[in-house]
Each structure stands twice: as C-alpha cells, then as structure tokens.
Coordinates of C-alpha atoms and ligand atoms in Angstrom, one line a residue:
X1 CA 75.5 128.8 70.9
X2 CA 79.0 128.6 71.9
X3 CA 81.0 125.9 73.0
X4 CA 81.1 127.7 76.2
X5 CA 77.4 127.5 76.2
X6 CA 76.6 123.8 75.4
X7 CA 79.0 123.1 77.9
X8 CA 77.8 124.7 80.7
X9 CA 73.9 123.3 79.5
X10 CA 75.0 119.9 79.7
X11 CA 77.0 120.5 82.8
X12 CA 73.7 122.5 84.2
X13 CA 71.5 119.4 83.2
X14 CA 73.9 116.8 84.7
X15 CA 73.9 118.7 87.9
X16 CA 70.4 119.5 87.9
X17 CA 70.1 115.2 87.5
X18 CA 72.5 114.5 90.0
X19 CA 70.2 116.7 92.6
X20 CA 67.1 115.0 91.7
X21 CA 69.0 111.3 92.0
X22 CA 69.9 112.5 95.4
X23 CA 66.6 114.0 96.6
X24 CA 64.6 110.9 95.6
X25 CA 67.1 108.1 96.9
X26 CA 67.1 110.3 100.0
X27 CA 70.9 111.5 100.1
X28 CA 72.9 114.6 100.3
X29 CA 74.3 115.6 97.0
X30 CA 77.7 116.5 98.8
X31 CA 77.8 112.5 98.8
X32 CA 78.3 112.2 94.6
X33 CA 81.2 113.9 92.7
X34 CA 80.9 114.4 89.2
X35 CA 83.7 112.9 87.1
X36 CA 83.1 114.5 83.2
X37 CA 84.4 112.0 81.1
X38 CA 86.0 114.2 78.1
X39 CA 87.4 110.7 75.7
X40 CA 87.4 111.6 71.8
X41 CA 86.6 115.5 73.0
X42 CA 89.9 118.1 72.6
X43 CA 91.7 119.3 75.6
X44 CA 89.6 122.9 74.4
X45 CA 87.3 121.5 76.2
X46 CA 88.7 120.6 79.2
X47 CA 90.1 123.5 79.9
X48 CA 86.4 125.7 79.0
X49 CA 85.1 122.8 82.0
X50 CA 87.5 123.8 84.0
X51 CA 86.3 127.1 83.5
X52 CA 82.7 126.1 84.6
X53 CA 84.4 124.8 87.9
X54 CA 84.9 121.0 86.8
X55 CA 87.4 119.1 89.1
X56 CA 87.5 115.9 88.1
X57 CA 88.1 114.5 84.4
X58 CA 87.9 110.8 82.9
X59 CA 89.8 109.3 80.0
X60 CA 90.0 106.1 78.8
X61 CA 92.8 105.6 76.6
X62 CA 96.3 105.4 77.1
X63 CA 97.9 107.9 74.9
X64 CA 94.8 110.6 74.3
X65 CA 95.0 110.8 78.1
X66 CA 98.7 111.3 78.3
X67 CA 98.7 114.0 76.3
X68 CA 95.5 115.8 77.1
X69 CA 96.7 115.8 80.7
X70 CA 100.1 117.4 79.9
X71 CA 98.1 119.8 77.8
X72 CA 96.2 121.0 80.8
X73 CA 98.8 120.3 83.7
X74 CA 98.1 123.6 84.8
X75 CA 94.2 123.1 85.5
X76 CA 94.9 121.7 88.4
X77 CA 92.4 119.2 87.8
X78 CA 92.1 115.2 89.1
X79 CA 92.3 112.8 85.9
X80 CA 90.3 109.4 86.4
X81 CA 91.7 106.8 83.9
X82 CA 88.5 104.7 83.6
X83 CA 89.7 102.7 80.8
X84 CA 91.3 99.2 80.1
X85 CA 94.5 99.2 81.3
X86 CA 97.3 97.2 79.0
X87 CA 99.9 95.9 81.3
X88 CA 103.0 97.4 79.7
X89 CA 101.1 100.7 80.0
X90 CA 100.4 100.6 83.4
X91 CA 103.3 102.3 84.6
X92 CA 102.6 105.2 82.4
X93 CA 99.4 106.0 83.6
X94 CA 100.1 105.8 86.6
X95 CA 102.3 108.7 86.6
X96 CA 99.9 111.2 85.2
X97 CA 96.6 109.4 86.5
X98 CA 95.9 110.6 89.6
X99 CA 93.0 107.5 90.4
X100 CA 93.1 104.6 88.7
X101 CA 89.6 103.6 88.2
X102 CA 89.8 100.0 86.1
X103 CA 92.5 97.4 88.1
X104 CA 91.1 94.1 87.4
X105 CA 94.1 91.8 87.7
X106 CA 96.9 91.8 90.2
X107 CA 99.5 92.1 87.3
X108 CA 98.9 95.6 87.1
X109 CA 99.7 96.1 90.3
X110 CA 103.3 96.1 90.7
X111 CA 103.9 98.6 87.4
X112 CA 101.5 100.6 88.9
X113 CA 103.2 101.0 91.9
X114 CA 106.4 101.6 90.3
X115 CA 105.0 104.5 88.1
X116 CA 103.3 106.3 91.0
X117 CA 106.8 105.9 92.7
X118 CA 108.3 107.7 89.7
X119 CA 106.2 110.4 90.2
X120 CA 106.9 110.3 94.0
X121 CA 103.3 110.1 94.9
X122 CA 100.8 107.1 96.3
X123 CA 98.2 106.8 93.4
X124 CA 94.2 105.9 94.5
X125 CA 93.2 102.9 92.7
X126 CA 89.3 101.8 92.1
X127 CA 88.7 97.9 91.8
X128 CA 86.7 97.0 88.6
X129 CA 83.7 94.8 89.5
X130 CA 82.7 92.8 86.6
X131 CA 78.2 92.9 87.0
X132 CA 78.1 90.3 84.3
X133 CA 76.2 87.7 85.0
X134 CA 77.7 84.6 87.1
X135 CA 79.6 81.9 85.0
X136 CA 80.0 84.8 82.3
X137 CA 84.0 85.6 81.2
X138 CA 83.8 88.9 82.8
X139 CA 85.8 90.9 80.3
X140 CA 86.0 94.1 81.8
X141 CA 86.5 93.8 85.8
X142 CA 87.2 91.6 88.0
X143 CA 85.0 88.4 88.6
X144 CA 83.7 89.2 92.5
X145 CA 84.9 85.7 93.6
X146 CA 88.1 87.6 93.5
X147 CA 88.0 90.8 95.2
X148 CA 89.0 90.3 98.7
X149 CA 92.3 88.6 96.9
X150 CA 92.9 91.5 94.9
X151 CA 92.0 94.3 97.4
X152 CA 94.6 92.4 99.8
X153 CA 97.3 93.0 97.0
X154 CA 96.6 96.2 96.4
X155 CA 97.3 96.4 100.7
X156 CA 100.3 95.5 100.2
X157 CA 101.9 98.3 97.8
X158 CA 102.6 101.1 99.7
X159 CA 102.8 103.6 96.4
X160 CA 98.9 102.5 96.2
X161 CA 95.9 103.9 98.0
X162 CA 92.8 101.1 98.1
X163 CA 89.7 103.7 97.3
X164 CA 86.9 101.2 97.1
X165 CA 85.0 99.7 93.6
X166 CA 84.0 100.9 90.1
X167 CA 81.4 99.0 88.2
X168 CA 79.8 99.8 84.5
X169 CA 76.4 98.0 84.6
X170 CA 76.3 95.5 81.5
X171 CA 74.5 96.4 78.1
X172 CA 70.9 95.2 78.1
X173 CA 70.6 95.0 81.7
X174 CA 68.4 96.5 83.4
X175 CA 71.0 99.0 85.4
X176 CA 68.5 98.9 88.6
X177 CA 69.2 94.8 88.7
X178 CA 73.1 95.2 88.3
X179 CA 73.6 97.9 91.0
X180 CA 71.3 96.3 93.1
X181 CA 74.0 93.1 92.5
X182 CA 77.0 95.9 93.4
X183 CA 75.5 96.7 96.4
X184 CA 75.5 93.7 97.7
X185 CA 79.4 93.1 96.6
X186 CA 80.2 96.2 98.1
X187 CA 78.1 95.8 100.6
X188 CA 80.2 92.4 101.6
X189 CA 83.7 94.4 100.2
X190 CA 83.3 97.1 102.7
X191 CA 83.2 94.6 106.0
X192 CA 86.5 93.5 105.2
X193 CA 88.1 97.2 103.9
X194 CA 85.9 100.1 105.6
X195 CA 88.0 102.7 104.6
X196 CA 87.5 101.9 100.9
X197 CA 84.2 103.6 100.6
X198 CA 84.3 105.0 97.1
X199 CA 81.8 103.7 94.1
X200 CA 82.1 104.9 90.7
X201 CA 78.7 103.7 88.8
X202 CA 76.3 105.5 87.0
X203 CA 77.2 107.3 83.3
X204 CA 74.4 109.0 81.6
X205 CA 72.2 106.9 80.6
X206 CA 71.8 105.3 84.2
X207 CA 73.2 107.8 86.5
X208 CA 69.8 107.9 88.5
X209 CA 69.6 104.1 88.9
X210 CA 73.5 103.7 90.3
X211 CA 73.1 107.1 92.5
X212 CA 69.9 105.3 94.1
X213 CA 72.4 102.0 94.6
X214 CA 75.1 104.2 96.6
X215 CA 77.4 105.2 94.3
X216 CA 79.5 108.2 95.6
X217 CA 80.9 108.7 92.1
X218 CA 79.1 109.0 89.1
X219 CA 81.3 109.3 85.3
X220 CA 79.5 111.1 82.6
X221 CA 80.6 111.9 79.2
X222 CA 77.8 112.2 76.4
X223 CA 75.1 114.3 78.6
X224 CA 77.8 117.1 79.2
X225 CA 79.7 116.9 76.0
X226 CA 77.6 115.6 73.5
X227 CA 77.5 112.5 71.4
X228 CA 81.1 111.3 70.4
X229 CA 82.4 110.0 67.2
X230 CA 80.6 106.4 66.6
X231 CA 83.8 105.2 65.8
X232 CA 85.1 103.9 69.4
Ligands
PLP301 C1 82.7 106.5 78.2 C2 82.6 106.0 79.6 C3 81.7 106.7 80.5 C4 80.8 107.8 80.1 O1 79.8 107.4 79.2 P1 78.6 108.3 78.8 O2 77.5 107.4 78.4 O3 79.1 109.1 77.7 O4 78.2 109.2 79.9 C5 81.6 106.2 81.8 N1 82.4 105.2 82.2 C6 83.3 104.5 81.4 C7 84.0 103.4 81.9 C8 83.4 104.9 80.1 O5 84.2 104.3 79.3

C-alpha cells in the first residue's frame, strides 16, 4: 500500500464514521467538517490530503505548524491551531493560523489581534471549554464560570472573529457525560452570542459521542493518519 492509499482508507473510514454519527444522532452531515489533524506527520502528507480533497488541517505546536503551513502555502488549505497557545507566541500564530481553536485566557487576546493585524486579516477564534470536573484546575480551557467574560473580550477586538467553543472531553471520562456537560455550556453560551455557533469536539476515539452532542466540528488525527510517535 502507498501512502496515497492508507491515506485515503483512513480518510474513507473517517468519513464513512462521520455519516453514520450523523444518520443516528439524526443530522445532516453537511452540518460536521472534518478538521485532519496532521501533528508529528510531514507536510508529504498534507499535501497527498489535499490531494484526496482535505480542506481543513490541525496542528498543535507552535513551530511544526509554522513551518508546515509555509511548506504548503499553496494548498490553499485552512490551518486550525488546536494546541496550547504560549503567550509570547500568540502573535505568531496568529498570522499563519487561520482559526484559532484553544484561547483560554484573555491575555492572548491582544497579541492575537495584533498578529492577525499584521497579516491584515480578522482571525476566527474558538473558546476552549475546560469539561473537567467542577472545583478541578482546568488546565487546558477555560473554566465555564468564565466564558461570557472572555467571549465579551474577544467582542471587543475588531482583528478577531468570535466562532463559538472547542472542548476535548477529559481522559477517563465517559465522552457521552462530558459533551452532554458541553451542551449545556453551549447551550447557555449561545443565548448570549447566537452567531457563535461553531463546536469543535469529537477526535477519534469519540467522534460519534461529540457528533451526537452537536458538534459542527470534529478534529481527527490518528484514524486518518495512523498512530503517531508515543513520544508527545
Ligand atoms: C491530537 C489532537 C486531536 C486528534 O487526536 P486523535 O486522537 O489522533 O484523533 C484532536 N484535538 C486535539 C486538541 C489534539 O491535540
């Protein structure tokens, strides 16, 4: 088999989950994009995905995503940065990212702004909604006490775009009990911002469970590309 060829399995596969996530939660599959999330995979590979008609790619880290993207400028593709986001890097990102998937904090905020200013375009920005449990020190996203807060900062940059929320269900959850939990946050999040109607959930190991919970976005790496290197 080619590269070519596990490729497009996976991608088949993926899509051929995707379908059945939609059929049994009852929704139209032109409601959830596929994001591939390509991290620790070369920028060969992107460009064989685009190839298969991929739009949309994920990264996660800072400096493999800054130069994959320049690698495959030409693919015309949307990059996701999904990762977490250091506040002296912010800036950068934002001017290759074109969505901004993990704001947690408002300090991103302003360098984010200036680096989609640099690049003379507004950038979409995902909040990160922490689905640990409550009292818990939420380390990747932002406690829900604090989204309205956050989404009204994000309001008032004019280089930013307020899509709606990402979430990454916790390990040794049950993923059907922490979407359930997002829906209701998003549920609550969309009253105040009804244009914000994106959610990113769902990877591959749970894909099914955040697709029946709404999510318009799911971000899968390992079913499409394979297994990465352990070391992460
Ligand atoms: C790596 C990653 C994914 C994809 O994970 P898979 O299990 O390989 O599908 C999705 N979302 C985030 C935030 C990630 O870091």
């Amino acid at each position: 088999m080619t590269r070519l060829d596990e490729l497009r399995a996976g991608l088949d596969a993926t899509n051929a989950r995707i379908d059945a996530a939609c059929s049994a939660a009852g929704r139209d599959r032109g409601e959830v994009a596929l994001t591939v999330v390509t991290k620790f995979f070369p920028a060969s590979d992107v460009r064989l995905l685009a190839g298969l008609g991929v739009t949309d790619v994920g990264e996660n880290r800072h400096q493999e995503a800054e130069a994959k993207q320049a690698e495959c400028a030409a693919l015309g593709l949307r990059w996701h940065f999904i990762g977490g986001l250091q506040k002296n890097k912010a800036a950068a990102v934002a001017r290759y990212a074109d969505v901004v998937e993990s704001v947690d904090r408002p300090e991103l905020l302003p360098r984010l702004a200036r680096g989609a200013a640099e690049r003379g375009r507004p950038l979409d920005v995902l909040l990160q909604v922490s689905l640990d449990p409550a009292g818990s020190d939420h380390r990747a996203g932002a406690d829900p006490a604090t989204l309205g807060a956050l989404a009204a900062e994000v309001d008032a940059f004019v280089d930013l775009r307020l899509g709606g929320l990402m979430a990454v269900a916790p390990l040794g959850e049950d993923p059907a009990a922490a979407f359930a939990r997002l829906q209701e946050i998003r549920h609550g999040f969309l009253a105040d911002h009804p244009d914000a109607t994106a959610l990113s959930a769902g990877m591959s190991g749970d894909l099914e469970q955040a697709v029946a919970a709404g999510a318009t976005h799911v971000r899968v790496g390992s079913a499409v590309l394979g297994s990465r290197p352990s070391v992460q």
